[in-house]
mmCIF file of C-alpha atoms and ligand atoms in Angstrom:
data_model
loop_
_atom_site.group_PDB
_atom_site.id
_atom_site.type_symbol
_atom_site.label_atom_id
_atom_site.label_comp_id
_atom_site.label_asym_id
_atom_site.label_seq_id
_atom_site.Cartn_x
_atom_site.Cartn_y
_atom_site.Cartn_z
ATOM 1 C CA UNK P 27 -23.429 -10.752 -0.944
ATOM 2 C CA UNK P 28 -19.706 -10.474 -0.357
ATOM 3 C CA UNK P 29 -17.520 -8.341 -2.547
ATOM 4 C CA UNK P 30 -14.555 -9.878 -4.334
ATOM 5 C CA UNK P 31 -11.272 -9.217 -2.567
ATOM 6 C CA UNK P 32 -8.655 -7.315 -4.607
ATOM 7 C CA UNK P 33 -7.946 -9.213 -7.792
ATOM 8 C CA UNK P 34 -4.482 -10.785 -8.103
ATOM 9 C CA UNK P 35 -3.469 -8.732 -11.151
ATOM 10 C CA UNK P 36 -3.284 -5.617 -8.968
ATOM 11 C CA UNK P 37 -0.771 -7.285 -6.707
ATOM 12 C CA UNK P 38 1.304 -8.239 -9.716
ATOM 13 C CA UNK P 39 1.346 -4.693 -11.058
ATOM 14 C CA UNK P 40 2.478 -3.441 -7.660
ATOM 15 C CA UNK P 41 5.309 -5.944 -7.588
ATOM 16 C CA UNK P 42 6.549 -4.985 -11.018
ATOM 17 C CA UNK P 43 6.258 -1.298 -10.098
ATOM 18 C CA UNK P 44 8.408 -1.821 -7.023
ATOM 19 C CA UNK P 45 11.005 -3.745 -8.992
ATOM 20 C CA UNK P 46 11.228 -1.176 -11.742
ATOM 21 C CA UNK P 47 11.484 1.697 -9.233
ATOM 22 C CA UNK P 48 14.196 -0.044 -7.305
ATOM 23 C CA UNK P 49 16.382 -0.561 -10.344
ATOM 24 C CA UNK P 50 15.889 2.787 -12.091
ATOM 25 C CA UNK P 51 15.776 5.258 -9.190
ATOM 26 C CA UNK P 52 18.573 5.076 -6.650
ATOM 27 C CA UNK P 53 16.618 7.443 -4.353
ATOM 28 C CA UNK P 54 13.888 4.886 -3.952
ATOM 29 C CA UNK P 55 16.229 2.738 -1.916
ATOM 30 C CA UNK P 56 15.518 5.320 0.812
ATOM 31 C CA UNK P 57 13.885 3.157 3.479
ATOM 32 C CA UNK P 58 12.852 6.057 5.712
ATOM 33 C CA UNK P 59 9.090 6.553 5.723
ATOM 34 C CA UNK P 60 7.793 9.421 3.592
ATOM 35 C CA UNK P 61 5.426 10.485 6.368
ATOM 36 C CA UNK P 62 5.896 9.926 10.058
ATOM 37 C CA UNK P 63 3.448 10.946 12.788
ATOM 38 C CA UNK P 64 4.755 10.550 16.312
ATOM 39 C CA UNK P 65 2.328 10.609 19.229
ATOM 40 C CA UNK P 66 0.126 13.122 17.472
ATOM 41 C CA UNK P 67 -2.779 14.574 19.423
ATOM 42 C CA UNK P 68 -5.300 17.094 18.130
ATOM 43 C CA UNK P 69 -7.861 18.908 20.227
ATOM 44 C CA UNK P 70 -10.529 21.353 19.117
ATOM 45 C CA UNK P 71 -11.985 23.593 21.799
ATOM 46 C CA UNK P 72 -10.678 21.241 24.450
ATOM 47 C CA UNK P 73 -12.231 18.175 22.840
ATOM 48 C CA UNK P 74 -9.834 15.393 22.013
ATOM 49 C CA UNK P 75 -10.174 14.304 18.374
ATOM 50 C CA UNK P 76 -6.881 12.441 17.950
ATOM 51 C CA UNK P 77 -4.895 11.119 20.873
ATOM 52 C CA UNK P 78 -1.314 9.928 20.608
ATOM 53 C CA UNK P 79 -1.601 8.564 17.107
ATOM 54 C CA UNK P 80 1.652 7.130 15.775
ATOM 55 C CA UNK P 81 1.856 6.204 12.120
ATOM 56 C CA UNK P 82 4.574 5.641 9.552
ATOM 57 C CA UNK P 83 3.799 5.621 5.847
ATOM 58 C CA UNK P 84 6.505 4.000 3.718
ATOM 59 C CA UNK P 85 7.258 5.360 0.258
ATOM 60 C CA UNK P 86 5.066 3.842 -2.432
ATOM 61 C CA UNK P 87 2.380 2.627 -0.060
ATOM 62 C CA UNK P 88 -1.339 3.106 -0.647
ATOM 63 C CA UNK P 89 -2.939 3.512 2.759
ATOM 64 C CA UNK P 90 -6.687 3.633 3.293
ATOM 65 C CA UNK P 91 -8.021 5.225 6.469
ATOM 66 C CA UNK P 92 -11.485 3.941 7.334
ATOM 67 C CA UNK P 93 -13.832 4.542 10.238
ATOM 68 C CA UNK P 94 -17.242 5.964 10.982
ATOM 69 C CA UNK P 95 -18.206 9.578 10.296
ATOM 70 C CA UNK P 96 -16.690 12.059 12.707
ATOM 71 C CA UNK P 97 -13.965 9.735 14.029
ATOM 72 C CA UNK P 98 -11.181 12.047 12.851
ATOM 73 C CA UNK P 99 -10.125 10.697 9.445
ATOM 74 C CA UNK P 100 -10.045 14.074 7.712
ATOM 75 C CA UNK P 101 -8.356 15.694 10.704
ATOM 76 C CA UNK P 102 -5.682 12.973 10.658
ATOM 77 C CA UNK P 103 -5.094 13.425 6.944
ATOM 78 C CA UNK P 104 -4.840 17.199 7.257
ATOM 79 C CA UNK P 105 -2.464 16.795 10.180
ATOM 80 C CA UNK P 106 -0.191 14.584 8.060
ATOM 81 C CA UNK P 107 0.458 17.475 5.672
ATOM 82 C CA UNK P 108 0.430 20.366 8.120
ATOM 83 C CA UNK P 109 -3.037 21.758 7.332
ATOM 84 C CA UNK P 110 -3.969 21.026 10.953
ATOM 85 C CA UNK P 111 -1.322 21.611 13.595
ATOM 86 C CA UNK P 112 -1.072 18.915 16.251
ATOM 87 C CA UNK P 113 -1.731 20.023 19.826
ATOM 88 C CA UNK P 114 1.156 17.753 20.765
ATOM 89 C CA UNK P 115 3.441 15.325 18.961
ATOM 90 C CA UNK P 116 5.077 15.943 15.597
ATOM 91 C CA UNK P 117 4.764 15.102 11.938
ATOM 92 C CA UNK P 118 7.747 14.542 9.667
ATOM 93 C CA UNK P 119 7.460 14.720 5.890
ATOM 94 C CA UNK P 120 10.511 13.192 4.237
ATOM 95 C CA UNK P 121 12.342 13.618 7.541
ATOM 96 C CA UNK P 122 11.444 17.294 8.055
ATOM 97 C CA UNK P 123 9.261 18.520 10.885
ATOM 98 C CA UNK P 124 6.497 20.432 9.099
ATOM 99 C CA UNK P 125 6.120 22.956 11.898
ATOM 100 C CA UNK P 126 9.790 23.986 11.601
ATOM 101 C CA UNK P 127 9.792 24.768 7.864
ATOM 102 C CA UNK P 128 10.126 28.360 6.677
ATOM 103 C CA UNK P 129 7.851 29.769 3.966
ATOM 104 C CA UNK P 130 10.097 28.783 1.042
ATOM 105 C CA UNK P 131 10.560 25.238 2.318
ATOM 106 C CA UNK P 132 6.845 24.897 2.998
ATOM 107 C CA UNK P 133 6.003 26.051 -0.543
ATOM 108 C CA UNK P 134 8.475 23.550 -1.961
ATOM 109 C CA UNK P 135 6.986 20.802 0.240
ATOM 110 C CA UNK P 136 3.416 21.685 -0.831
ATOM 111 C CA UNK P 137 4.474 21.186 -4.432
ATOM 112 C CA UNK P 138 5.242 17.561 -3.564
ATOM 113 C CA UNK P 139 1.700 17.004 -2.276
ATOM 114 C CA UNK P 140 -1.607 16.550 -4.047
ATOM 115 C CA UNK P 141 -4.824 16.913 -2.108
ATOM 116 C CA UNK P 142 -8.170 15.750 -3.465
ATOM 117 C CA UNK P 143 -10.733 17.417 -1.220
ATOM 118 C CA UNK P 144 -14.004 15.745 -0.328
ATOM 119 C CA UNK P 145 -16.103 18.337 -2.206
ATOM 120 C CA UNK P 146 -13.525 18.705 -5.035
ATOM 121 C CA UNK P 147 -12.962 22.329 -3.842
ATOM 122 C CA UNK P 148 -12.711 23.757 -7.348
ATOM 123 C CA UNK P 149 -12.474 27.494 -7.948
ATOM 124 C CA UNK P 150 -16.032 28.349 -8.998
ATOM 125 C CA UNK P 151 -15.135 31.461 -10.963
ATOM 126 C CA UNK P 152 -12.544 29.668 -13.098
ATOM 127 C CA UNK P 153 -13.120 27.348 -16.019
ATOM 128 C CA UNK P 154 -12.193 23.689 -15.674
ATOM 129 C CA UNK P 155 -9.123 24.376 -17.808
ATOM 130 C CA UNK P 156 -8.011 27.189 -15.485
ATOM 131 C CA UNK P 157 -8.650 25.015 -12.432
ATOM 132 C CA UNK P 158 -6.472 22.171 -13.685
ATOM 133 C CA UNK P 159 -3.800 24.543 -15.005
ATOM 134 C CA UNK P 160 -3.615 26.421 -11.691
ATOM 135 C CA UNK P 161 -0.857 24.362 -9.974
ATOM 136 C CA UNK P 162 1.197 24.375 -13.195
ATOM 137 C CA UNK P 163 1.017 28.165 -13.457
ATOM 138 C CA UNK P 164 1.929 28.509 -9.790
ATOM 139 C CA UNK P 165 4.879 26.173 -9.774
ATOM 140 C CA UNK P 166 6.197 25.709 -13.319
ATOM 141 C CA UNK P 167 7.525 27.998 -16.042
ATOM 142 C CA UNK P 168 5.741 26.590 -19.065
ATOM 143 C CA UNK P 169 4.625 28.104 -22.362
ATOM 144 C CA UNK P 170 0.846 28.418 -22.973
ATOM 145 C CA UNK P 171 1.125 25.566 -25.519
ATOM 146 C CA UNK P 172 2.816 23.314 -23.002
ATOM 147 C CA UNK P 173 0.195 24.121 -20.369
ATOM 148 C CA UNK P 174 -2.584 23.402 -22.816
ATOM 149 C CA UNK P 175 -1.088 20.055 -23.843
ATOM 150 C CA UNK P 176 -0.557 19.041 -20.225
ATOM 151 C CA UNK P 177 -4.059 20.052 -19.055
ATOM 152 C CA UNK P 178 -5.855 18.392 -21.954
ATOM 153 C CA UNK P 179 -3.886 15.205 -21.414
ATOM 154 C CA UNK P 180 -4.836 15.152 -17.725
ATOM 155 C CA UNK P 181 -8.501 15.718 -18.494
ATOM 156 C CA UNK P 182 -8.410 12.874 -21.007
ATOM 157 C CA UNK P 183 -6.761 10.615 -18.427
ATOM 158 C CA UNK P 184 -9.628 11.148 -16.002
ATOM 159 C CA UNK P 185 -12.091 10.421 -18.791
ATOM 160 C CA UNK P 186 -13.396 13.952 -19.379
ATOM 161 C CA UNK P 187 -14.113 15.096 -22.953
ATOM 162 C CA UNK P 188 -12.331 18.166 -24.384
ATOM 163 C CA UNK P 189 -15.398 20.437 -24.260
ATOM 164 C CA UNK P 190 -15.460 20.165 -20.457
ATOM 165 C CA UNK P 191 -12.348 22.382 -20.355
ATOM 166 C CA UNK P 192 -14.391 25.497 -21.231
ATOM 167 C CA UNK P 193 -17.097 24.869 -18.631
ATOM 168 C CA UNK P 194 -17.310 26.082 -15.069
ATOM 169 C CA UNK P 195 -17.608 23.762 -12.046
ATOM 170 C CA UNK P 196 -21.313 24.569 -11.533
ATOM 171 C CA UNK P 197 -22.087 23.113 -14.979
ATOM 172 C CA UNK P 198 -20.668 19.674 -14.117
ATOM 173 C CA UNK P 199 -22.071 16.698 -12.221
ATOM 174 C CA UNK P 200 -20.587 15.714 -8.850
ATOM 175 C CA UNK P 201 -18.698 12.805 -10.413
ATOM 176 C CA UNK P 202 -17.174 15.048 -13.078
ATOM 177 C CA UNK P 203 -16.129 17.618 -10.493
ATOM 178 C CA UNK P 204 -14.402 14.873 -8.507
ATOM 179 C CA UNK P 205 -12.480 13.840 -11.597
ATOM 180 C CA UNK P 206 -11.448 17.445 -12.245
ATOM 181 C CA UNK P 207 -10.227 17.617 -8.631
ATOM 182 C CA UNK P 208 -8.198 14.484 -9.264
ATOM 183 C CA UNK P 209 -6.699 15.858 -12.492
ATOM 184 C CA UNK P 210 -5.704 19.054 -10.689
ATOM 185 C CA UNK P 211 -4.200 17.205 -7.711
ATOM 186 C CA UNK P 212 -2.128 14.937 -9.954
ATOM 187 C CA UNK P 213 -0.891 17.450 -12.518
ATOM 188 C CA UNK P 214 2.441 18.136 -10.786
ATOM 189 C CA UNK P 215 3.046 14.386 -10.256
ATOM 190 C CA UNK P 216 3.140 14.755 -6.471
ATOM 191 C CA UNK P 217 5.044 12.252 -4.342
ATOM 192 C CA UNK P 218 2.174 12.056 -1.883
ATOM 193 C CA UNK P 219 -1.477 12.216 -2.866
ATOM 194 C CA UNK P 220 -4.229 12.495 -0.292
ATOM 195 C CA UNK P 221 -7.779 11.666 -1.291
ATOM 196 C CA UNK P 222 -10.621 12.610 1.029
ATOM 197 C CA UNK P 223 -13.665 10.438 0.320
ATOM 198 C CA UNK P 224 -12.926 10.233 -3.414
ATOM 199 C CA UNK P 225 -15.925 8.018 -4.175
ATOM 200 C CA UNK P 226 -18.519 9.293 -1.695
ATOM 201 C CA UNK P 227 -21.765 10.220 -3.413
ATOM 202 C CA UNK P 228 -20.816 8.540 -6.685
ATOM 203 C CA UNK P 229 -22.632 5.617 -8.261
ATOM 204 C CA UNK P 230 -20.767 2.261 -8.231
ATOM 205 C CA UNK P 231 -19.537 2.597 -11.823
ATOM 206 C CA UNK P 232 -18.181 6.124 -11.328
ATOM 207 C CA UNK P 233 -16.631 4.990 -8.031
ATOM 208 C CA UNK P 234 -14.796 2.268 -9.875
ATOM 209 C CA UNK P 235 -13.576 4.773 -12.473
ATOM 210 C CA UNK P 236 -11.996 6.694 -9.579
ATOM 211 C CA UNK P 237 -10.554 3.484 -8.069
ATOM 212 C CA UNK P 238 -8.976 2.640 -11.420
ATOM 213 C CA UNK P 239 -7.525 6.154 -11.668
ATOM 214 C CA UNK P 240 -5.900 5.771 -8.267
ATOM 215 C CA UNK P 241 -4.449 2.416 -9.348
ATOM 216 C CA UNK P 242 -3.253 3.633 -12.732
ATOM 217 C CA UNK P 243 -1.537 6.656 -11.176
ATOM 218 C CA UNK P 244 0.447 4.263 -9.095
ATOM 219 C CA UNK P 245 1.390 2.152 -12.064
ATOM 220 C CA UNK P 246 2.692 5.251 -13.847
ATOM 221 C CA UNK P 247 5.059 6.493 -11.167
ATOM 222 C CA UNK P 248 6.055 5.629 -7.566
ATOM 223 C CA UNK P 249 3.440 7.671 -5.710
ATOM 224 C CA UNK P 250 2.517 7.315 -2.038
ATOM 225 C CA UNK P 251 -1.214 7.633 -1.378
ATOM 226 C CA UNK P 252 -3.506 8.127 1.587
ATOM 227 C CA UNK P 253 -7.202 7.588 0.957
ATOM 228 C CA UNK P 254 -9.834 8.475 3.511
ATOM 229 C CA UNK P 255 -12.927 6.484 2.700
ATOM 230 C CA UNK P 256 -15.814 4.598 4.112
ATOM 231 C CA UNK P 257 -16.229 2.797 0.825
ATOM 232 C CA UNK P 258 -14.990 -0.709 1.588
ATOM 233 C CA UNK P 259 -14.822 -1.556 -2.095
ATOM 234 C CA UNK P 260 -12.286 1.243 -2.585
ATOM 235 C CA UNK P 261 -10.296 0.174 0.486
ATOM 236 C CA UNK P 262 -10.126 -3.430 -0.721
ATOM 237 C CA UNK P 263 -9.370 -2.626 -4.311
ATOM 238 C CA UNK P 264 -6.710 0.056 -4.083
ATOM 239 C CA UNK P 265 -5.075 -0.114 -0.655
ATOM 240 C CA UNK P 266 -2.216 -2.305 0.435
ATOM 241 C CA UNK P 267 -2.735 -1.233 4.016
ATOM 242 C CA UNK P 268 -5.859 -0.252 5.917
ATOM 243 C CA UNK P 269 -6.027 1.711 9.134
ATOM 244 C CA UNK P 270 -9.275 1.833 11.068
ATOM 245 C CA UNK P 271 -9.746 4.804 13.330
ATOM 246 C CA UNK P 272 -12.280 4.921 16.168
ATOM 247 C CA UNK P 273 -13.903 8.011 17.708
ATOM 248 C CA UNK P 274 -11.819 9.161 20.648
ATOM 249 C CA UNK P 275 -14.932 9.981 22.696
ATOM 250 C CA UNK P 276 -16.062 6.351 22.756
ATOM 251 C CA UNK P 277 -12.752 4.910 23.956
ATOM 252 C CA UNK P 278 -11.231 4.603 27.395
ATOM 253 C CA UNK P 279 -8.173 6.790 27.821
ATOM 254 C CA UNK P 280 -5.826 3.786 27.744
ATOM 255 C CA UNK P 281 -7.267 2.350 24.503
ATOM 256 C CA UNK P 282 -5.627 2.927 21.138
ATOM 257 C CA UNK P 283 -7.597 4.890 18.603
ATOM 258 C CA UNK P 284 -6.288 2.662 15.825
ATOM 259 C CA UNK P 285 -8.442 -0.465 15.909
ATOM 260 C CA UNK P 286 -6.878 -2.104 12.888
ATOM 261 C CA UNK P 287 -3.663 -1.696 10.936
ATOM 262 C CA UNK P 288 -2.992 -4.331 8.307
ATOM 263 C CA UNK P 289 -3.634 -5.564 4.776
ATOM 264 C CA UNK P 290 -7.237 -5.388 3.520
ATOM 265 C CA UNK P 291 -7.312 -9.190 3.230
ATOM 266 C CA UNK P 292 -7.109 -9.406 7.040
ATOM 267 C CA UNK P 293 -10.052 -7.094 7.754
ATOM 268 C CA UNK P 294 -12.584 -9.923 7.862
ATOM 269 C CA UNK P 295 -10.402 -11.788 10.361
ATOM 270 C CA UNK P 296 -9.661 -8.796 12.584
ATOM 271 C CA UNK P 297 -9.550 -9.616 16.289
ATOM 272 C CA UNK P 298 -11.637 -6.585 17.178
ATOM 273 C CA UNK P 299 -15.337 -7.208 16.620
ATOM 274 C CA UNK P 300 -15.929 -3.518 15.845
ATOM 275 C CA UNK P 301 -13.635 -3.831 12.820
ATOM 276 C CA UNK P 302 -15.457 -6.884 11.467
ATOM 277 C CA UNK P 303 -18.805 -5.178 12.021
ATOM 278 C CA UNK P 304 -17.653 -2.017 10.273
ATOM 279 C CA UNK P 305 -16.392 -3.792 7.174
ATOM 280 C CA UNK P 306 -19.579 -5.855 6.944
ATOM 281 C CA UNK P 307 -21.728 -2.782 7.475
ATOM 282 C CA UNK P 308 -23.358 -4.214 10.604
ATOM 283 C CA UNK P 309 -24.636 -1.844 13.283
ATOM 284 C CA UNK P 310 -23.757 -4.385 16.015
ATOM 285 C CA UNK P 311 -23.185 -2.905 19.435
ATOM 286 C CA UNK P 312 -23.440 0.634 18.039
ATOM 287 C CA UNK P 313 -27.170 0.003 17.650
ATOM 288 C CA UNK P 314 -27.438 -0.985 21.313
ATOM 289 C CA UNK P 315 -25.478 2.110 22.343
ATOM 290 C CA UNK P 316 -27.764 4.336 20.293
ATOM 291 C CA UNK P 317 -30.876 2.663 21.722
ATOM 292 C CA UNK P 318 -29.508 2.991 25.228
ATOM 293 C CA UNK P 319 -28.784 6.694 24.706
ATOM 294 C CA UNK P 320 -32.344 7.237 23.385
ATOM 295 C CA UNK P 321 -33.782 5.648 26.507
ATOM 296 C CA UNK P 322 -31.700 7.794 28.828
HETATM 297 N N1 ADP B 416 -11.655 22.873 12.357
HETATM 298 C C1 ADP B 416 -12.375 22.212 13.279
HETATM 299 N N2 ADP B 416 -12.795 22.831 14.396
HETATM 300 C C2 ADP B 416 -13.498 22.179 15.342
HETATM 301 N N3 ADP B 416 -13.853 20.891 15.272
HETATM 302 C C3 ADP B 416 -13.471 20.213 14.172
HETATM 303 C C4 ADP B 416 -12.718 20.826 13.117
HETATM 304 N N4 ADP B 416 -12.481 19.904 12.155
HETATM 305 C C5 ADP B 416 -13.061 18.761 12.590
HETATM 306 N N5 ADP B 416 -13.663 18.940 13.789
HETATM 307 C C6 ADP B 416 -14.349 17.895 14.570
HETATM 308 O O1 ADP B 416 -13.468 16.804 14.685
HETATM 309 C C7 ADP B 416 -14.178 15.568 14.584
HETATM 310 C C8 ADP B 416 -13.567 14.712 13.505
HETATM 311 O O2 ADP B 416 -13.824 15.323 12.241
HETATM 312 P P1 ADP B 416 -13.373 14.700 10.860
HETATM 313 O O3 ADP B 416 -11.930 14.379 10.896
HETATM 314 O O4 ADP B 416 -13.832 15.637 9.806
HETATM 315 O O5 ADP B 416 -14.216 13.347 10.808
HETATM 316 P P2 ADP B 416 -14.269 12.251 9.659
HETATM 317 O O6 ADP B 416 -13.753 10.981 10.254
HETATM 318 O O7 ADP B 416 -15.723 12.122 9.317
HETATM 319 O O8 ADP B 416 -13.459 12.754 8.512
HETATM 320 C C9 ADP B 416 -15.619 15.921 14.362
HETATM 321 O O9 ADP B 416 -16.283 15.857 15.601
HETATM 322 C C10 ADP B 416 -15.559 17.341 13.844
HETATM 323 O O10 ADP B 416 -16.722 18.033 14.182
HETATM 324 MG MG1 MG B 417 -14.034 13.432 6.660
#
């Protein structure tokens, strides 16, 4: 059974968002990409994980990074915001080389980023309220009433009832924890939001709740998003660009690690067979490789 490709109403909402941003915010006429990775390589203990990856993410774009487990998606995403330092190459955020920023500038830059970690990464000893309020208390001077209003509104937006605020992360289901992570990442209205496997481990309905949250965030304000996922439904529904990454270890040194870079509608027609197989969930030649390695 094939999944429906992104419904046309999403495209319309994106168009109207772009138009309204362009007319109301003179800064949005800034054509420079928000994030720029130039020839970025990352090695761990001498093993090449990313090799000479070049990527520009325009403002307002929703980019999905897909690819099999272990191919370097999370490493790439962390590199884009300076959590992993490239072995060579450079990353610019809004034109600034992350590695050259001093502490104050780095703190200010971090405020402009929201990161939704794969395991939600909530503070276990804090209540849900304290978790979501944390970035506000760190970065804003607000009264307790203002914090409360803001936090409760965010929890409502991600579909969590008021009583959840008093609970601790251990008392919530995985899907609820993910939504708390989302509320916390979005509370400062970051310019760039990074989601690491936001729907992994969730049932299809809860996954779609998360997809809708990603879409509605974008309708509310001109956010740029990077979503690491192997959920093709998420990639098709929310992304306007998909990048498929391939494990460095299974490529020749002259081959690009980016197998596909284009709109989700083109995935099925990708030239590279490995892309078509991945999006259809077919083992293809990977199965032969695995069988061959078992027989070795
Ligand atoms: N901090 C680290 N130290 C050493 N190896 C790492 C580190 N982070 C990731 N790796 C390795 O890099 C590869 C890519 O990891 P990752 O980006 O997490 O993959 P995925 O595409 O599943 O997100 C894996 O082989 C992983 O073991
Ligand atoms: Mg990962």
